[in-house]
Coordinates of C-alpha atoms in Angstrom, one line a residue:
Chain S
X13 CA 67.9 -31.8 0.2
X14 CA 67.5 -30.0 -3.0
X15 CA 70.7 -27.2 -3.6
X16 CA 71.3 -24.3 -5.4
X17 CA 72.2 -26.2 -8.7
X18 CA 69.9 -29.1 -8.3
X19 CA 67.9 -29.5 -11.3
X20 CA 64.6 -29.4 -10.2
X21 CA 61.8 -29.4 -12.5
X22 CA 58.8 -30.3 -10.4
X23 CA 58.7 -27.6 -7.8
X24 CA 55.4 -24.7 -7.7
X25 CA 56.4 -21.4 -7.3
X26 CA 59.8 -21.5 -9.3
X27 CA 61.6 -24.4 -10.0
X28 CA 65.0 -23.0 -9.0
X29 CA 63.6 -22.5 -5.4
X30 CA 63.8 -25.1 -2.7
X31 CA 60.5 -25.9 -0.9
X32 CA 59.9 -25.4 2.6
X33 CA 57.0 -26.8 4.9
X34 CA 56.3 -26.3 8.9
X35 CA 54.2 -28.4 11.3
X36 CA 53.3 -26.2 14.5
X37 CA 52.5 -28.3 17.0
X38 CA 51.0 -27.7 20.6
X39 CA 47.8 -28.1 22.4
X40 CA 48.2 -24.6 23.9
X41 CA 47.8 -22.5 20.2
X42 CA 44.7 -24.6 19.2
X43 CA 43.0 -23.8 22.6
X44 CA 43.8 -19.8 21.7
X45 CA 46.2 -20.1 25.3
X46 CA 49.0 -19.1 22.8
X47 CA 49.8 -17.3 19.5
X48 CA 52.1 -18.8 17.5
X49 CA 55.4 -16.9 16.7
X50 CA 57.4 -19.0 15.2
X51 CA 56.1 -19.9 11.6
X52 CA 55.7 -15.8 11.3
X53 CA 59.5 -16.1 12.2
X54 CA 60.6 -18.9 10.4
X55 CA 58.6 -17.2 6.7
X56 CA 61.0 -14.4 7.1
X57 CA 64.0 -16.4 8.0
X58 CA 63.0 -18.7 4.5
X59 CA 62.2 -15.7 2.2
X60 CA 65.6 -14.2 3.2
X61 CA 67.5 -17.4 2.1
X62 CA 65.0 -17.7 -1.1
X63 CA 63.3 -20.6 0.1
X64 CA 59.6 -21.2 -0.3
X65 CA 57.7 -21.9 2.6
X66 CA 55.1 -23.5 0.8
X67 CA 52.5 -24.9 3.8
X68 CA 52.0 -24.3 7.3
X69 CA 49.8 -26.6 9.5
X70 CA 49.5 -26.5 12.8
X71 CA 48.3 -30.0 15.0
X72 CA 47.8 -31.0 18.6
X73 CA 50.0 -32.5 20.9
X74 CA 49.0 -36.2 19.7
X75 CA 51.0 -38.9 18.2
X76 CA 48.7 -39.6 15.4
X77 CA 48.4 -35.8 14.1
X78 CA 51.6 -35.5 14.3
X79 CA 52.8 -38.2 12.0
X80 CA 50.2 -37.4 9.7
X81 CA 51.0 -33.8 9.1
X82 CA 55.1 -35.0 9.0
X83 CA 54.6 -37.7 6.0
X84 CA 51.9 -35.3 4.3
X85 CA 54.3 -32.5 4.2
X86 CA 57.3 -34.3 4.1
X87 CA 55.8 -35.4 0.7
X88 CA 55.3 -31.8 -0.2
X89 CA 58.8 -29.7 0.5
X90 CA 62.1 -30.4 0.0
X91 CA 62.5 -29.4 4.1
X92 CA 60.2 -29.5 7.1
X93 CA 60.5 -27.6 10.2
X94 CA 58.9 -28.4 13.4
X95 CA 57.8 -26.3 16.5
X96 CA 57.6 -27.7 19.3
X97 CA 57.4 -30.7 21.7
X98 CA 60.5 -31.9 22.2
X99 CA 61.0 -30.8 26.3
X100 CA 60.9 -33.1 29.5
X101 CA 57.2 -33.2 29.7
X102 CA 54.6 -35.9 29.3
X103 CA 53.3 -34.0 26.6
X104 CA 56.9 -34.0 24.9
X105 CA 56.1 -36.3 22.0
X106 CA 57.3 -34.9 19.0
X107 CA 61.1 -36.8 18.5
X108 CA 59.1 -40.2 19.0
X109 CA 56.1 -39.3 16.6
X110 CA 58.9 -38.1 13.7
X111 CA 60.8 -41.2 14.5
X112 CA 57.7 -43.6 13.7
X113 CA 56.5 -41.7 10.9
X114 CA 59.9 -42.2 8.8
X115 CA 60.0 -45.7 10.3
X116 CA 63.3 -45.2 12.2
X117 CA 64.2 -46.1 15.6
X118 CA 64.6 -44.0 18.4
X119 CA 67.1 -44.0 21.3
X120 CA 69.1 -41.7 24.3
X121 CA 71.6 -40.8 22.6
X122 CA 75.5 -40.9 23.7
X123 CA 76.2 -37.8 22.5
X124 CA 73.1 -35.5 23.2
X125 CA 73.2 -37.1 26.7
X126 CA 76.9 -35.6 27.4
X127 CA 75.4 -32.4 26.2
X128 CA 72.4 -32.2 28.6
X129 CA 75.1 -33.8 31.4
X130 CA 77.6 -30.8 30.3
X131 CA 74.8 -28.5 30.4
X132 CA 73.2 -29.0 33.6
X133 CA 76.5 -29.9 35.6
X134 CA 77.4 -26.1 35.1
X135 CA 74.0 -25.2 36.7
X136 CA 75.0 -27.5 39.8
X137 CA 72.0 -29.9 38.4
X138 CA 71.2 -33.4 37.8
X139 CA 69.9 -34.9 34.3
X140 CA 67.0 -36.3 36.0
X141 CA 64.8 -39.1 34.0
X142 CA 62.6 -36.2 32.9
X143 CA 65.5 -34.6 31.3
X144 CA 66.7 -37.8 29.9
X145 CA 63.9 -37.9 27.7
X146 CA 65.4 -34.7 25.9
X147 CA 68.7 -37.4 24.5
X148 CA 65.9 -39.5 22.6
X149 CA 67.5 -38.5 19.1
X150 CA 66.1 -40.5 16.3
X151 CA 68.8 -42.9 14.2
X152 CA 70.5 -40.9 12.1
X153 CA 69.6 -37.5 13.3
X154 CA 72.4 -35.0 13.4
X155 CA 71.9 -32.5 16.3
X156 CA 71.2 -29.2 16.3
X157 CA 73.1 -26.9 18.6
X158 CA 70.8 -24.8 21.7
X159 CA 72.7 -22.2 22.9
X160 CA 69.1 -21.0 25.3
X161 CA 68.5 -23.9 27.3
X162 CA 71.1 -27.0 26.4
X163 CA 68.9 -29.8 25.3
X164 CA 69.3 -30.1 21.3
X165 CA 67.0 -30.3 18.2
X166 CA 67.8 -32.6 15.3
X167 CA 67.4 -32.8 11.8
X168 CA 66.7 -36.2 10.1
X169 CA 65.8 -36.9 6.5
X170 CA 65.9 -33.0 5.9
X171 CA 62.8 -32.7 8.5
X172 CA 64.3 -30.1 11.2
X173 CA 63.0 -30.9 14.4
X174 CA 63.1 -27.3 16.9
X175 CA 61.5 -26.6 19.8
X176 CA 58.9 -24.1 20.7
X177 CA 59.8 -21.6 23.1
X178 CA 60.3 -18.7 20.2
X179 CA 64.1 -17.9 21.7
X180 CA 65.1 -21.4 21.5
X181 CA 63.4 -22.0 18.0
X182 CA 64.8 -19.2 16.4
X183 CA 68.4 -20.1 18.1
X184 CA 68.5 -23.7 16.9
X185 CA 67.3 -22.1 13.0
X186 CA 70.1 -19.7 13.4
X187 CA 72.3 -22.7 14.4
X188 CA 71.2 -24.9 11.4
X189 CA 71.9 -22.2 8.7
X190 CA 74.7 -23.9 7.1
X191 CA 72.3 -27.5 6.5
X192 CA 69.6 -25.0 4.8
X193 CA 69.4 -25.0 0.7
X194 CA 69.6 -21.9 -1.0
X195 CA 67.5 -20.3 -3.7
X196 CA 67.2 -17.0 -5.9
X197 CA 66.3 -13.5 -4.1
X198 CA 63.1 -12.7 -4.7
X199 CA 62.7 -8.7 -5.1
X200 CA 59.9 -6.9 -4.1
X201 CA 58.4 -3.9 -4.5
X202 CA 55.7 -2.0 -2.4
X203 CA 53.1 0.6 -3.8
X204 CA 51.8 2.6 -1.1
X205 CA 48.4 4.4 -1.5
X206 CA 45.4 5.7 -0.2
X207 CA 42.2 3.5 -1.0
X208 CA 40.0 0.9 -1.1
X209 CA 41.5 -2.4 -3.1
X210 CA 39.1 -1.9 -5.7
X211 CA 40.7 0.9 -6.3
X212 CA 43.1 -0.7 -9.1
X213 CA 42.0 -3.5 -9.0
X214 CA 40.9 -3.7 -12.5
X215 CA 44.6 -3.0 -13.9
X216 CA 46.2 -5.8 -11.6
X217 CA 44.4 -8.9 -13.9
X218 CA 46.0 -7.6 -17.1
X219 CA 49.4 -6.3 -15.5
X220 CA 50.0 -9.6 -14.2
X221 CA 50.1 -11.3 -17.3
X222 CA 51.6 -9.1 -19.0
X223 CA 55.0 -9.2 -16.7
X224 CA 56.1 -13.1 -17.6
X225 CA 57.3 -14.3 -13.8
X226 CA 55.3 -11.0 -11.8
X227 CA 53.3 -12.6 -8.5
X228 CA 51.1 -9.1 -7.5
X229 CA 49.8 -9.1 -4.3
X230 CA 47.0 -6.5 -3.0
X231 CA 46.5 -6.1 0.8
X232 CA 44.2 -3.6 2.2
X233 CA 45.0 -1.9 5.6
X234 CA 44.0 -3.5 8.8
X235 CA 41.0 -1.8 9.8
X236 CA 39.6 -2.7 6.2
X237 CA 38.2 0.9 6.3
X238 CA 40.9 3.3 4.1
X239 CA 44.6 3.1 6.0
X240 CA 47.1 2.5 3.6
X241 CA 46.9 0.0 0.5
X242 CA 49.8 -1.9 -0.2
X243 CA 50.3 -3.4 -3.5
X244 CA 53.3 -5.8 -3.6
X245 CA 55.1 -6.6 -6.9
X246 CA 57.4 -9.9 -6.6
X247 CA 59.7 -11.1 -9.1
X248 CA 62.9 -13.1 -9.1
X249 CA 63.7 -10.3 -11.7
X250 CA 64.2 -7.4 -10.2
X251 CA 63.6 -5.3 -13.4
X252 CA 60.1 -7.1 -13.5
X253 CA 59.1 -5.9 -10.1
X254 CA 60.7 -2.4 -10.6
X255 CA 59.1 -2.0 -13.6
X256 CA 55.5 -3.6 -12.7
X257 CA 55.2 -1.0 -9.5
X258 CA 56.1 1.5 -12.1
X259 CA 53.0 0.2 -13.6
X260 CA 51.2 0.1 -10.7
X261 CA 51.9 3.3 -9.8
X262 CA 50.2 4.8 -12.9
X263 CA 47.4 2.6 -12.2
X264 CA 46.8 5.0 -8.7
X265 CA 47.5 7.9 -10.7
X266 CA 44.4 7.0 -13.1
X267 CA 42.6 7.4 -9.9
X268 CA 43.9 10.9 -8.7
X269 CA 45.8 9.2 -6.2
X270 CA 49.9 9.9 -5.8
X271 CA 51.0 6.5 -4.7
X272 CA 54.7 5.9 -2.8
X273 CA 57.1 3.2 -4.1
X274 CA 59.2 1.3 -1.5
X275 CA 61.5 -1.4 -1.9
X276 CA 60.9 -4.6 0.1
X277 CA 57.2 -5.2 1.7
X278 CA 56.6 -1.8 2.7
X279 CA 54.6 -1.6 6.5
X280 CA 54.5 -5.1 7.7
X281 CA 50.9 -6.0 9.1
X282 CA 51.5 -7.6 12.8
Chain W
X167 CA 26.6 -29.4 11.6
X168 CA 26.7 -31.3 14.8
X169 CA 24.6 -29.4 17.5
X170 CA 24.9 -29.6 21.6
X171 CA 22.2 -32.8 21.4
X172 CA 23.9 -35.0 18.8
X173 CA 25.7 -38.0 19.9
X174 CA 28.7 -37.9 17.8
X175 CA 30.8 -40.8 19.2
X176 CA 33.9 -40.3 17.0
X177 CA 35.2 -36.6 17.5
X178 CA 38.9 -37.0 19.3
X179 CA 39.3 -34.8 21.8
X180 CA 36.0 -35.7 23.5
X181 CA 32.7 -37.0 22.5
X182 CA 30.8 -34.1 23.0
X183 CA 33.1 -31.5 21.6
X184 CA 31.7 -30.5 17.9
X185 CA 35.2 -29.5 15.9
X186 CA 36.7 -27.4 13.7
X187 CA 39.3 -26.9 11.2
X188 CA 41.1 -23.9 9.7
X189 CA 42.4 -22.8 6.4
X190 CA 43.9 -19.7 6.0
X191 CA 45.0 -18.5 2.8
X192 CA 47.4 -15.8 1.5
X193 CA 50.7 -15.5 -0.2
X194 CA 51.6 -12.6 2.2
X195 CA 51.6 -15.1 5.3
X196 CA 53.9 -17.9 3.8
X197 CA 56.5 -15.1 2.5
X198 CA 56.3 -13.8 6.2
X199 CA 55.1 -10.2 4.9
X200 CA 52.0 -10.7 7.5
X201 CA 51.8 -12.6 10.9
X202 CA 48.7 -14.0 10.8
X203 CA 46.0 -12.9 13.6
X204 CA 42.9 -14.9 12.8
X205 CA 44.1 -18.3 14.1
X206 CA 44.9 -17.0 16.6
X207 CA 41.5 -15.3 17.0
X208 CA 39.4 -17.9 16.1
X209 CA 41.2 -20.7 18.5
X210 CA 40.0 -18.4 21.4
X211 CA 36.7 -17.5 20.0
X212 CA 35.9 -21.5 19.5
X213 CA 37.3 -21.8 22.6
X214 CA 34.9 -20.0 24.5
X215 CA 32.1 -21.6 22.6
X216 CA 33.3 -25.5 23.2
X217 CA 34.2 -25.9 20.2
X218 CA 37.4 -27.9 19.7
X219 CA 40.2 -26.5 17.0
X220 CA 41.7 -29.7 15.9
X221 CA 44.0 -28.1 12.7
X222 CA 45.0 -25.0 11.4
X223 CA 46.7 -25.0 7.6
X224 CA 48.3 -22.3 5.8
X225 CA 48.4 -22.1 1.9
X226 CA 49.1 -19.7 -0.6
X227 CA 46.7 -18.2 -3.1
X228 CA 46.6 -21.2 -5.2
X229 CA 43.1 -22.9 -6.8
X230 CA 44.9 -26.1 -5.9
X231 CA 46.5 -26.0 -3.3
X232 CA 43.0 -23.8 -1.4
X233 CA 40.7 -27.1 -3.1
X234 CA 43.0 -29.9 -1.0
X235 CA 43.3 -27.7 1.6
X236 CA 39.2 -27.3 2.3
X237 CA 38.6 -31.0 1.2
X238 CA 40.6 -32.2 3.7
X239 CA 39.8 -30.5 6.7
X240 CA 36.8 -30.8 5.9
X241 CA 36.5 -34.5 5.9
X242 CA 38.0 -34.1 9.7
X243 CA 35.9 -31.8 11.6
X244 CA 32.2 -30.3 11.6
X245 CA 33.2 -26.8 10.8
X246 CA 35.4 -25.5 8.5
X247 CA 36.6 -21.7 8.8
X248 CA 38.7 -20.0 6.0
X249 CA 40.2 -17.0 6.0
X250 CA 41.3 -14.4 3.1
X251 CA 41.5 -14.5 -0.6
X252 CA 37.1 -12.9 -0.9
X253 CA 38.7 -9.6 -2.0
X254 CA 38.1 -7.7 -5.8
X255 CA 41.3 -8.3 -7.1
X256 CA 42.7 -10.9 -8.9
X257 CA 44.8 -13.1 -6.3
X258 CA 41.0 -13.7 -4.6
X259 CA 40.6 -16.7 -5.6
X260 CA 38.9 -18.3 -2.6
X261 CA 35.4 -18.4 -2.9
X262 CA 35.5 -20.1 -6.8
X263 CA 38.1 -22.6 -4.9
X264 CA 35.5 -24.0 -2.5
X265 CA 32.6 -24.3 -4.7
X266 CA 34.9 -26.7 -6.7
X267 CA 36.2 -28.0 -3.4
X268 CA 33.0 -28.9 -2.4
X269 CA 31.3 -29.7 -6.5
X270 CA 28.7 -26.6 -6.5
X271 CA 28.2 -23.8 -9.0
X272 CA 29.5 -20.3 -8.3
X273 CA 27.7 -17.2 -10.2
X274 CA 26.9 -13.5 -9.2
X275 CA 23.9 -13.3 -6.5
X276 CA 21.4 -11.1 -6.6
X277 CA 21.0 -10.4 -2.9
X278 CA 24.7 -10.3 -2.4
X279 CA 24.9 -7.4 -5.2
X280 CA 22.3 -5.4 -3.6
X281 CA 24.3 -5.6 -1.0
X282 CA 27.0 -4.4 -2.3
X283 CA 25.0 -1.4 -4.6
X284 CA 23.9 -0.3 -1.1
X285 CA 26.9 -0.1 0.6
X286 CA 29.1 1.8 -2.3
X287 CA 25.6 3.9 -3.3
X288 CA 26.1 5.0 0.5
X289 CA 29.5 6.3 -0.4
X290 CA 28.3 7.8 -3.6
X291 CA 30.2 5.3 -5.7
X292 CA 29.7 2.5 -8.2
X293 CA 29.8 -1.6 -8.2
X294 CA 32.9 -1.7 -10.5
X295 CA 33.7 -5.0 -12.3
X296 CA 36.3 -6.0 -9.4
X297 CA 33.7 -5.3 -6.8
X298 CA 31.2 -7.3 -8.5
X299 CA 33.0 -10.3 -8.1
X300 CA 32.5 -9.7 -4.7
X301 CA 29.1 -10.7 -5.5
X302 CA 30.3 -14.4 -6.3
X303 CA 28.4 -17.1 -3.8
X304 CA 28.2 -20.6 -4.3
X305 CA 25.7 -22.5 -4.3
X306 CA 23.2 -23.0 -1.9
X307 CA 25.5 -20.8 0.6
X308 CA 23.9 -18.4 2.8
X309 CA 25.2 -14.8 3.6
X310 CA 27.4 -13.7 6.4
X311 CA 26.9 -9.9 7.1
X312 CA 30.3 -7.5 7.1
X313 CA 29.4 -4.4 9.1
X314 CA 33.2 -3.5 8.4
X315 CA 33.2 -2.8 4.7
X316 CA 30.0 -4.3 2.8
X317 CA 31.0 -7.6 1.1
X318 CA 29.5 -10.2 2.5
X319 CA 31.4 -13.6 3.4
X320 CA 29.2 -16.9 3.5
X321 CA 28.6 -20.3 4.9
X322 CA 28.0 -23.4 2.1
X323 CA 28.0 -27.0 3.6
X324 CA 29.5 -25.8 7.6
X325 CA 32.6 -24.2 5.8
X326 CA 32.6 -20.3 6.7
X327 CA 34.3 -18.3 4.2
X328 CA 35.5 -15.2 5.9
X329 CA 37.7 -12.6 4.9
X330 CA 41.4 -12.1 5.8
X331 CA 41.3 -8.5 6.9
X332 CA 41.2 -9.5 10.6
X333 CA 38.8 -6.8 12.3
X334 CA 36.6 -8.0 8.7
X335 CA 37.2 -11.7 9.5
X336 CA 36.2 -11.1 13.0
X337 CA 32.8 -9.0 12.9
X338 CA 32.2 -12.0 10.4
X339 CA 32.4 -14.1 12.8
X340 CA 30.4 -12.7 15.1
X341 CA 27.6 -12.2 12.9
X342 CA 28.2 -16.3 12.1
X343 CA 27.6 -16.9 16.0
X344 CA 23.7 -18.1 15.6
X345 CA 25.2 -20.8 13.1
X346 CA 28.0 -22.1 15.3
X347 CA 27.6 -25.6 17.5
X348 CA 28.2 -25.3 21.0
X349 CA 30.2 -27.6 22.7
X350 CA 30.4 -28.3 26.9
X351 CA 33.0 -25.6 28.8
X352 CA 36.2 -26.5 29.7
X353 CA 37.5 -26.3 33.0
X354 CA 40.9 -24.4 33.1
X355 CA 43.2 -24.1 35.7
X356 CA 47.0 -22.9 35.8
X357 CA 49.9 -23.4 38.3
X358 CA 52.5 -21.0 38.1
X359 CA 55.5 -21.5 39.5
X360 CA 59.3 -20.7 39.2
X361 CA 61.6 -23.5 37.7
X362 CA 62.6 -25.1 34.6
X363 CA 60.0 -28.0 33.0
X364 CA 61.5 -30.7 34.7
X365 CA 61.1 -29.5 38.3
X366 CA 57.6 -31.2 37.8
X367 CA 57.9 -33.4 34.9
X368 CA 58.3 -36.6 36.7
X369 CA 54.6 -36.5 38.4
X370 CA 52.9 -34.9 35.8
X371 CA 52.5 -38.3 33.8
X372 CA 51.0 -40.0 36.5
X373 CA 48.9 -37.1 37.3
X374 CA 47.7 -37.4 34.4
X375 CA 46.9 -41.1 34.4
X376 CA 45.5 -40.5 37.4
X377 CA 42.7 -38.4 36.7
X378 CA 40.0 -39.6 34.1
X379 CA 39.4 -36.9 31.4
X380 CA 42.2 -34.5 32.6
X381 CA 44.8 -32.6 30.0
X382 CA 48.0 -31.3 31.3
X383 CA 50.0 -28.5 29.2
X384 CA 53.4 -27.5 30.8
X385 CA 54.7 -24.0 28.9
X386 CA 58.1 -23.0 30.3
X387 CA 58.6 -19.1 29.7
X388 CA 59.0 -17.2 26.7
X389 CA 63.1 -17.2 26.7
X390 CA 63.1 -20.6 28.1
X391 CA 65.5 -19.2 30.8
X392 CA 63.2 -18.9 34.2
X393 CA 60.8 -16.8 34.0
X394 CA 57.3 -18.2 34.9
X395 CA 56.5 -22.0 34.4
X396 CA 53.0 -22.7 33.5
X397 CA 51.1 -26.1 34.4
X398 CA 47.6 -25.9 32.4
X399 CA 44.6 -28.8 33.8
X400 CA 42.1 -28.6 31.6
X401 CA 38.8 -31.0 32.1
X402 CA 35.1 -30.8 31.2
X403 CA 34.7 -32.2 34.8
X404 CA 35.8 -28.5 37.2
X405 CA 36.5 -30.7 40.3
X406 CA 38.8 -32.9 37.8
X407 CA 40.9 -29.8 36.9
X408 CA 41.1 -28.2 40.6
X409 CA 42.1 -31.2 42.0
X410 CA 44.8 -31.9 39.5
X411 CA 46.1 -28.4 40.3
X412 CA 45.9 -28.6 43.7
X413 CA 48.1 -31.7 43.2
X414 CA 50.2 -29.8 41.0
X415 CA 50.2 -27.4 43.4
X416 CA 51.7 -30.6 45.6
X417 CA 54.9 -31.2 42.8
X418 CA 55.8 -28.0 43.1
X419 CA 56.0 -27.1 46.9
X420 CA 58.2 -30.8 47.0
X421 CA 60.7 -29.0 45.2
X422 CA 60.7 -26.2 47.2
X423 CA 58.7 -23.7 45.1
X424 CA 55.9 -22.0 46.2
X425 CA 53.4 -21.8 43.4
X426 CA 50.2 -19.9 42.6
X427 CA 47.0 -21.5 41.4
X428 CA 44.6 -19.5 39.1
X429 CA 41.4 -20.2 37.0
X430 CA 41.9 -20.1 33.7
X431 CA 45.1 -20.0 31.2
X432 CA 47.2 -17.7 33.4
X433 CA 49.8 -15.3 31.6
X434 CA 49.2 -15.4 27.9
X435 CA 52.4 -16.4 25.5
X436 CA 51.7 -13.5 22.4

């Protein structure tokens, strides 16, 4: 795992930030049965801790597409977070798929077992065979506390594995904070105005390059058809973004238009 | 592009299905500014077409990272969709990405600029430098109307290039419906029940090894604590996927739970 003062050269978007990648997995949000929460959650959760979530893919409950996305993104990112398939079901497979694609073994283990037997003997319940299948920890995983539903994720070679029920993924993140790398803030700027993107368009190009380490972003309202137009300057400098919506700001003006600077991403599009 | 007739022995989820892939591309989605909608979207709107949504991938707006990205889904299903990056400014970098994805040239189109002179003309304004790259079409690609705000998208080689706004991205895709290969329906049924996963874990595996072309999804609630447990059956064959519920049906009455049985997916996860 790559930390705060890890030299590290080869990275994309900076190379003082860790990288981040997530494989989604689950028949149910290729089918359209279900729309995905958690990599919306987990972007916000990385950008606050300056980590770049780099690639999202999302793959079907099958043992092939599963390895495949982990060693492809594995390859990628200095962390990988996976969503879901770790339960009692038959369709449960993501523990073994992450075991055989970093060519470890996988077992019940002692000590996820006690949990599940802790957890469910408080409930006046058995750890039936299904359950059991929620101790299969891969060899050398550390586990990752559920404070939702008992059974535990696991991390193992920096690839965090969670589960998919959004209150028990975002719990097991939560409970993983202190195992997460840490990287710059970015700060960002909003410019809020009325308009089509084309709008400034024109002055983004040149504004870009003139701002050594400015990413500008341009995203038109929902509809498409006027609503507000948000232009978002990013910067691990916050003088660079302050200064480049100043910039941008006078590029609305040009245009009649009397734009409003906010800090942060300004009205989030859901 | 496969059609309905084509034997195509070597799609996964089932011989007849044609597939699909996903790319969609934007900064604002990885830094969790924007929760994506148009996976989400598209997964229901292949869905009820029989199309089967084997991947979805998220990457920023990056030449390189857009180029692997469409190559390699590409290579893995009959229809690619991408979504975002066909704006005017300068972070829309998608449609040059694909034509060097797929090796074609990319230059301003005549027919896509008088549709673009038409539209703004209509709104007694001008084709301005960062709306005439709007204009930019590959090779050999065909247009894709936008009754939302002019600018076409377009389909080159079965990938659809469609914007990101998502009430854009979807009229696209309605007006790419003519172009899309059907696939046979799938059957759907849900049991809904109270109770944890494993109340019915245990039978669901040889449920499913019982019945010959039948998919079982189990999707506990949203909190994972109670709350409505979902058993999807989904076959091509409907007599498959009613019996399997009705045995379902079966798993959970043995533990005491009286469940109900409806067509379809049941209560949605948003």
């Amino acid at each position: 795992m790559a930390s705060m003062d890890d030299d590290t050269p080869e990275t994309q978007p900076d190379p003082r930030s860790p990288t981040a990648a997530m494989l989604v997995i689950g028949d149910e949000l290729l089918s359209g049965r279900t729309r995905d929460a958690n990599a919306y959650h987990l972007a916000q959760w990385l950008d606050a801790r300056g980590v770049a979530l780099r690639e999202v893919r999302m793959v079907p409950d099958e043992k092939d597409a599963i390895i495949a996305g982990v060693r492809a993104l594995k390859s990628q990112a200095d962390m990988l977070f996976t969503s879901g398939g770790i339960g009692p079901t038959h369709d449960d497979i993501t523990a073994e798929a992450v075991a055989e694609a970093l060519g470890v073994d996988i077992s019940v283990r002692e000590d996820a077992l006690g949990i599940l037997e802790e957890w469910y003997a408080a409930k006046g319940e058995e750890v039936t065979d299904a359950r059991r299948r929620m101790a299969r920890v891969p060899e050398g995983a550390a586990l990752i506390d559920n404070s939702v539903s008992g059974a535990p994720g696991f991390v193992v070679e920096d690839v965090f594995v969670l589960a998919g029920v959004p209150a028990i993924f975002s719990a097991m993140l939560d409970a993983a904070d202190d195992r997460i790398a840490r990287g710059p803030q970015t700060s960002v700027y909003t410019v809020i105005g009325e308009g089509g993107e084309s709008t400034v368009a024109d002055g983004l190009i040149a504004l870009e390059e003139a701002f050594s380490g400015l990413k500008i972003g341009s995203y038109p309202g929902k509809t498409g058809q006027g609503g507000p137009l948000c232009i978002v300057c990013r910067s691990f400098d916050e003088k660079v973004a302050r200064q480049a919506a100043l910039a941008v700001e006078g590029l609305f003006r040009a245009q009649g238009v009397e734009p409003e600077i906010v800090e942060g991403y300004g009205p989030m599009r859901d």
